[in-house]
Every structure is written in structure tokens, then in C-alpha cells.
Amino acid sequence: MNVQQIRNATLKIQYGGTTFLVDPWLQDKGEGRSAPTVRPEMADVKNPLCDLPLSVEQILDGVDFCLVTHIHFDHFTADYLPKTIPV
């Protein structure tokens, strides 16, 4: 088994010849919405806060299935996921 953390809850897991993408949050840095916060200096900061470590194409390369643990803005961005990958 090989587990690669992409960002936040996003993982790419290879197991038994199958590759799973878990909670694909693939938006570009700062392109999402602001999250509720108790820190005033973070009030209008757009998420995600960091860049992806690889291109979206590299992340999606070889993915057989996508697992979404829950529909929350930092766990799933459908716009980036090809319709050919079963969710």
C-alpha cells in the first residue's frame, strides 16, 4: 500500500493494484471561499491556503475510483474531477 497526502484531507492511495483518490479538493490556492474563523486576520482569506504539490493532471493520473467522505467545501470540488472516474 502507498499513501500520498496531497493537501488537507486529499489522499491518493494505491492498494492491490487499484488507485483511490480520497476527498479531492483540487482548487487552486486562494480560489475557494473563506472559512469561518475566530482569528480576525483570517476573516477574508480565501481557501485553500497552499498550492497543490503536483499538477491536477499528475494527481488524477491512474486514479480508478474517488472516495468522498462528505460534501464539504474542503473535501470535494467536482469541477476538477473527470466524469470518467467513479465516485
Tab-separated table of N, CA and C in Angstrom:
chain	number	residue	atom	x	y	z
A	1	MET	N	0.856	-1.177	0.000
A	1	MET	CA	0.000	0.000	0.000
A	1	MET	C	0.891	1.226	0.000
A	2	ASN	N	0.470	2.237	-0.780
A	2	ASN	CA	1.157	3.514	-0.856
A	2	ASN	C	0.135	4.621	-0.597
A	3	VAL	N	0.409	5.483	0.374
A	3	VAL	CA	-0.490	6.584	0.714
A	3	VAL	C	0.267	7.888	0.503
A	4	GLN	N	-0.305	8.776	-0.294
A	4	GLN	CA	0.294	10.078	-0.555
A	4	GLN	C	-0.694	11.160	-0.150
A	5	GLN	N	-0.308	12.011	0.795
A	5	GLN	CA	-1.159	13.142	1.143
A	5	GLN	C	-0.936	14.241	0.115
A	6	ILE	N	-2.037	14.711	-0.452
A	6	ILE	CA	-1.972	15.773	-1.456
A	6	ILE	C	-2.137	17.131	-0.774
A	7	ARG	N	-3.221	17.293	-0.050
A	7	ARG	CA	-3.489	18.534	0.670
A	7	ARG	C	-4.694	18.305	1.579
A	8	ASN	N	-4.613	18.848	2.794
A	8	ASN	CA	-5.721	18.760	3.740
A	8	ASN	C	-6.153	17.298	3.861
A	9	ALA	N	-7.366	16.967	3.514
A	9	ALA	CA	-7.848	15.588	3.609
A	9	ALA	C	-7.669	14.821	2.306
A	10	THR	N	-7.104	15.438	1.287
A	10	THR	CA	-6.951	14.793	-0.014
A	10	THR	C	-5.785	13.807	0.003
A	11	LEU	N	-6.112	12.557	-0.300
A	11	LEU	CA	-5.124	11.482	-0.314
A	11	LEU	C	-5.211	10.726	-1.624
A	12	LYS	N	-4.079	10.200	-2.058
A	12	LYS	CA	-4.041	9.271	-3.180
A	12	LYS	C	-3.496	7.967	-2.615
A	13	ILE	N	-4.328	6.923	-2.689
A	13	ILE	CA	-3.982	5.640	-2.074
A	13	ILE	C	-3.919	4.568	-3.150
A	14	GLN	N	-2.796	3.875	-3.207
A	14	GLN	CA	-2.643	2.745	-4.115
A	14	GLN	C	-2.639	1.478	-3.270
A	15	TYR	N	-3.571	0.576	-3.597
A	15	TYR	CA	-3.705	-0.650	-2.818
A	15	TYR	C	-4.179	-1.779	-3.725
A	16	GLY	N	-3.452	-2.859	-3.737
A	16	GLY	CA	-3.859	-4.035	-4.506
A	16	GLY	C	-4.081	-3.761	-5.979
A	17	GLY	N	-3.271	-2.905	-6.574
A	17	GLY	CA	-3.401	-2.599	-7.996
A	17	GLY	C	-4.487	-1.596	-8.337
A	18	THR	N	-5.121	-1.013	-7.339
A	18	THR	CA	-6.175	-0.018	-7.551
A	18	THR	C	-5.763	1.294	-6.895
A	19	THR	N	-6.067	2.399	-7.565
A	19	THR	CA	-5.728	3.716	-7.033
A	19	THR	C	-6.997	4.477	-6.687
A	20	PHE	N	-7.053	4.948	-5.447
A	20	PHE	CA	-8.189	5.699	-4.931
A	20	PHE	C	-7.756	7.145	-4.668
A	21	LEU	N	-8.619	8.067	-5.001
A	21	LEU	CA	-8.423	9.464	-4.639
A	21	LEU	C	-9.473	9.785	-3.581
A	22	VAL	N	-9.030	10.198	-2.404
A	22	VAL	CA	-9.928	10.458	-1.282
A	22	VAL	C	-10.070	11.972	-1.091
A	23	ASP	N	-11.312	12.427	-0.996
A	23	ASP	CA	-11.631	13.841	-0.744
A	23	ASP	C	-10.845	14.799	-1.647
A	24	PRO	N	-11.136	14.767	-2.954
A	24	PRO	CA	-10.355	15.563	-3.901
A	24	PRO	C	-10.671	17.062	-3.863
A	25	TRP	N	-9.922	17.785	-3.086
A	25	TRP	CA	-10.005	19.257	-3.050
A	25	TRP	C	-8.881	19.769	-3.919
A	26	LEU	N	-9.198	20.055	-5.179
A	26	LEU	CA	-8.168	20.334	-6.177
A	26	LEU	C	-8.161	21.777	-6.677
A	27	GLN	N	-8.873	22.662	-5.993
A	27	GLN	CA	-8.877	24.067	-6.391
A	27	GLN	C	-7.492	24.677	-6.256
A	28	ASP	N	-7.244	25.710	-7.061
A	28	ASP	CA	-6.003	26.458	-6.938
A	28	ASP	C	-5.993	27.244	-5.632
A	29	LYS	N	-4.816	27.509	-5.132
A	29	LYS	CA	-4.644	28.280	-3.904
A	29	LYS	C	-5.413	29.593	-3.998
A	30	GLY	N	-6.215	29.884	-2.967
A	30	GLY	CA	-6.933	31.143	-2.886
A	30	GLY	C	-8.139	31.286	-3.794
A	31	GLU	N	-8.572	30.204	-4.444
A	31	GLU	CA	-9.701	30.275	-5.375
A	31	GLU	C	-11.035	29.864	-4.747
A	32	GLY	N	-11.008	29.376	-3.525
A	32	GLY	CA	-12.225	28.924	-2.865
A	32	GLY	C	-12.828	30.007	-1.997
A	33	ARG	N	-13.607	29.588	-1.044
A	33	ARG	CA	-14.283	30.543	-0.177
A	33	ARG	C	-13.517	30.725	1.129
A	34	SER	N	-13.894	31.736	1.862
A	34	SER	CA	-13.330	31.966	3.186
A	34	SER	C	-14.063	31.079	4.185
A	35	ALA	N	-13.328	30.536	5.117
A	35	ALA	CA	-13.927	29.691	6.146
A	35	ALA	C	-14.207	30.517	7.398
A	36	PRO	N	-15.224	30.146	8.159
A	36	PRO	CA	-15.452	30.833	9.431
A	36	PRO	C	-14.205	30.708	10.318
A	37	THR	N	-13.876	31.756	11.020
A	37	THR	CA	-12.676	31.743	11.847
A	37	THR	C	-12.843	32.628	13.077
A	38	VAL	N	-12.095	32.312	14.108
A	38	VAL	CA	-12.076	33.155	15.305
A	38	VAL	C	-10.912	34.143	15.247
A	39	ARG	N	-10.068	34.006	14.242
A	39	ARG	CA	-8.925	34.903	14.080
A	39	ARG	C	-9.296	36.003	13.080
A	40	PRO	N	-9.457	37.234	13.514
A	40	PRO	CA	-9.886	38.329	12.636
A	40	PRO	C	-9.009	38.503	11.392
A	41	GLU	N	-7.720	38.269	11.514
A	41	GLU	CA	-6.816	38.446	10.369
A	41	GLU	C	-7.041	37.402	9.272
A	42	MET	N	-7.790	36.344	9.583
A	42	MET	CA	-8.065	35.290	8.596
A	42	MET	C	-9.474	35.403	8.011
A	43	ALA	N	-10.235	36.407	8.416
A	43	ALA	CA	-11.655	36.513	8.062
A	43	ALA	C	-11.922	36.502	6.563
A	44	ASP	N	-11.117	37.154	5.766
A	44	ASP	CA	-11.378	37.225	4.329
A	44	ASP	C	-10.356	36.464	3.492
A	45	VAL	N	-9.606	35.602	4.120
A	45	VAL	CA	-8.596	34.819	3.406
A	45	VAL	C	-9.292	33.675	2.686
A	46	LYS	N	-9.058	33.586	1.382
A	46	LYS	CA	-9.678	32.539	0.560
A	46	LYS	C	-8.893	31.237	0.678
A	47	ASN	N	-9.614	30.135	0.716
A	47	ASN	CA	-9.018	28.803	0.756
A	47	ASN	C	-8.920	28.224	-0.645
A	48	PRO	N	-8.096	27.240	-0.854
A	48	PRO	CA	-7.105	26.659	0.026
A	48	PRO	C	-5.928	27.611	0.279
A	49	LEU	N	-5.244	27.366	1.383
A	49	LEU	CA	-4.155	28.242	1.788
A	49	LEU	C	-2.821	27.879	1.153
A	50	CYS	N	-2.700	26.676	0.605
A	50	CYS	CA	-1.429	26.279	-0.002
A	50	CYS	C	-1.657	25.665	-1.377
A	51	ASP	N	-0.610	25.739	-2.180
A	51	ASP	CA	-0.650	25.189	-3.532
A	51	ASP	C	-0.683	23.662	-3.491
A	52	LEU	N	-1.174	23.076	-4.557
A	52	LEU	CA	-1.076	21.631	-4.718
A	52	LEU	C	0.394	21.264	-4.942
A	53	PRO	N	0.839	20.106	-4.458
A	53	PRO	CA	2.234	19.711	-4.644
A	53	PRO	C	2.530	19.211	-6.060
A	54	LEU	N	1.484	18.882	-6.802
A	54	LEU	CA	1.582	18.378	-8.172
A	54	LEU	C	0.487	19.027	-8.998
A	55	SER	N	0.582	18.924	-10.307
A	55	SER	CA	-0.499	19.426	-11.152
A	55	SER	C	-1.729	18.531	-10.970
A	56	VAL	N	-2.899	19.062	-11.286
A	56	VAL	CA	-4.128	18.274	-11.197
A	56	VAL	C	-4.019	17.044	-12.094
A	57	GLU	N	-3.430	17.192	-13.258
A	57	GLU	CA	-3.270	16.065	-14.178
A	57	GLU	C	-2.434	14.957	-13.547
A	58	GLN	N	-1.347	15.336	-12.854
A	58	GLN	CA	-0.495	14.339	-12.195
A	58	GLN	C	-1.240	13.662	-11.044
A	59	ILE	N	-2.016	14.420	-10.317
A	59	ILE	CA	-2.776	13.851	-9.203
A	59	ILE	C	-3.807	12.850	-9.715
A	60	LEU	N	-4.485	13.196	-10.808
A	60	LEU	CA	-5.543	12.331	-11.344
A	60	LEU	C	-5.004	11.147	-12.136
A	61	ASP	N	-3.734	11.179	-12.506
A	61	ASP	CA	-3.137	10.118	-13.313
A	61	ASP	C	-3.247	8.765	-12.606
A	62	GLY	N	-3.896	7.833	-13.258
A	62	GLY	CA	-4.001	6.477	-12.748
A	62	GLY	C	-5.099	6.242	-11.722
A	63	VAL	N	-5.882	7.266	-11.394
A	63	VAL	CA	-6.939	7.107	-10.386
A	63	VAL	C	-8.070	6.254	-10.958
A	64	ASP	N	-8.435	5.207	-10.212
A	64	ASP	CA	-9.515	4.305	-10.617
A	64	ASP	C	-10.854	4.695	-9.997
A	65	PHE	N	-10.821	5.127	-8.746
A	65	PHE	CA	-12.041	5.461	-8.005
A	65	PHE	C	-11.801	6.672	-7.128
A	66	CYS	N	-12.875	7.392	-6.841
A	66	CYS	CA	-12.817	8.534	-5.949
A	66	CYS	C	-13.730	8.269	-4.755
A	67	LEU	N	-13.213	8.486	-3.567
A	67	LEU	CA	-13.989	8.332	-2.344
A	67	LEU	C	-14.155	9.710	-1.712
A	68	VAL	N	-15.405	10.108	-1.497
A	68	VAL	CA	-15.711	11.389	-0.863
A	68	VAL	C	-16.311	11.080	0.498
A	69	THR	N	-15.627	11.497	1.561
A	69	THR	CA	-16.110	11.180	2.906
A	69	THR	C	-17.327	12.007	3.280
A	70	HIS	N	-17.387	13.245	2.791
A	70	HIS	CA	-18.572	14.088	2.973
A	70	HIS	C	-18.467	15.301	2.066
A	71	ILE	N	-19.614	15.876	1.730
A	71	ILE	CA	-19.650	17.023	0.831
A	71	ILE	C	-19.453	18.284	1.670
A	72	HIS	N	-18.238	18.745	1.679
A	72	HIS	CA	-17.859	19.952	2.409
A	72	HIS	C	-16.843	20.648	1.528
A	73	PHE	N	-16.803	21.965	1.548
A	73	PHE	CA	-16.004	22.701	0.566
A	73	PHE	C	-14.530	22.314	0.535
A	74	ASP	N	-13.969	21.825	1.631
A	74	ASP	CA	-12.557	21.452	1.608
A	74	ASP	C	-12.338	19.941	1.470
A	75	HIS	N	-13.364	19.236	1.006
A	75	HIS	CA	-13.235	17.798	0.779
A	75	HIS	C	-13.615	17.382	-0.634
A	76	PHE	N	-14.210	18.281	-1.398
A	76	PHE	CA	-14.654	17.876	-2.730
A	76	PHE	C	-14.891	19.074	-3.625
A	77	THR	N	-14.248	19.065	-4.787
A	77	THR	CA	-14.520	20.057	-5.830
A	77	THR	C	-14.793	19.290	-7.124
A	78	ALA	N	-16.057	19.133	-7.432
A	78	ALA	CA	-16.479	18.325	-8.567
A	78	ALA	C	-15.963	18.853	-9.901
A	79	ASP	N	-15.758	20.154	-10.014
A	79	ASP	CA	-15.329	20.760	-11.283
A	79	ASP	C	-14.020	20.196	-11.803
A	80	TYR	N	-13.163	19.713	-10.932
A	80	TYR	CA	-11.851	19.250	-11.334
A	80	TYR	C	-11.801	17.744	-11.586
A	81	LEU	N	-12.846	17.040	-11.235
A	81	LEU	CA	-12.846	15.586	-11.325
A	81	LEU	C	-13.496	15.129	-12.621
A	82	PRO	N	-12.776	14.385	-13.477
A	82	PRO	CA	-13.380	13.897	-14.722
A	82	PRO	C	-14.564	12.981	-14.442
A	83	LYS	N	-15.562	13.040	-15.287
A	83	LYS	CA	-16.770	12.227	-15.118
A	83	LYS	C	-16.487	10.741	-15.327
A	84	THR	N	-15.306	10.419	-15.857
A	84	THR	CA	-14.946	9.015	-16.105
A	84	THR	C	-14.467	8.300	-14.848
A	85	ILE	N	-14.207	9.061	-13.765
A	85	ILE	CA	-13.770	8.448	-12.511
A	85	ILE	C	-14.992	8.230	-11.617
A	86	PRO	N	-15.314	6.972	-11.308
A	86	PRO	CA	-16.468	6.700	-10.444
A	86	PRO	C	-16.278	7.282	-9.043
A	87	VAL	N	-17.335	7.908	-8.538
A	87	VAL	CA	-17.304	8.474	-7.186
A	87	VAL	C	-18.146	7.592	-6.291
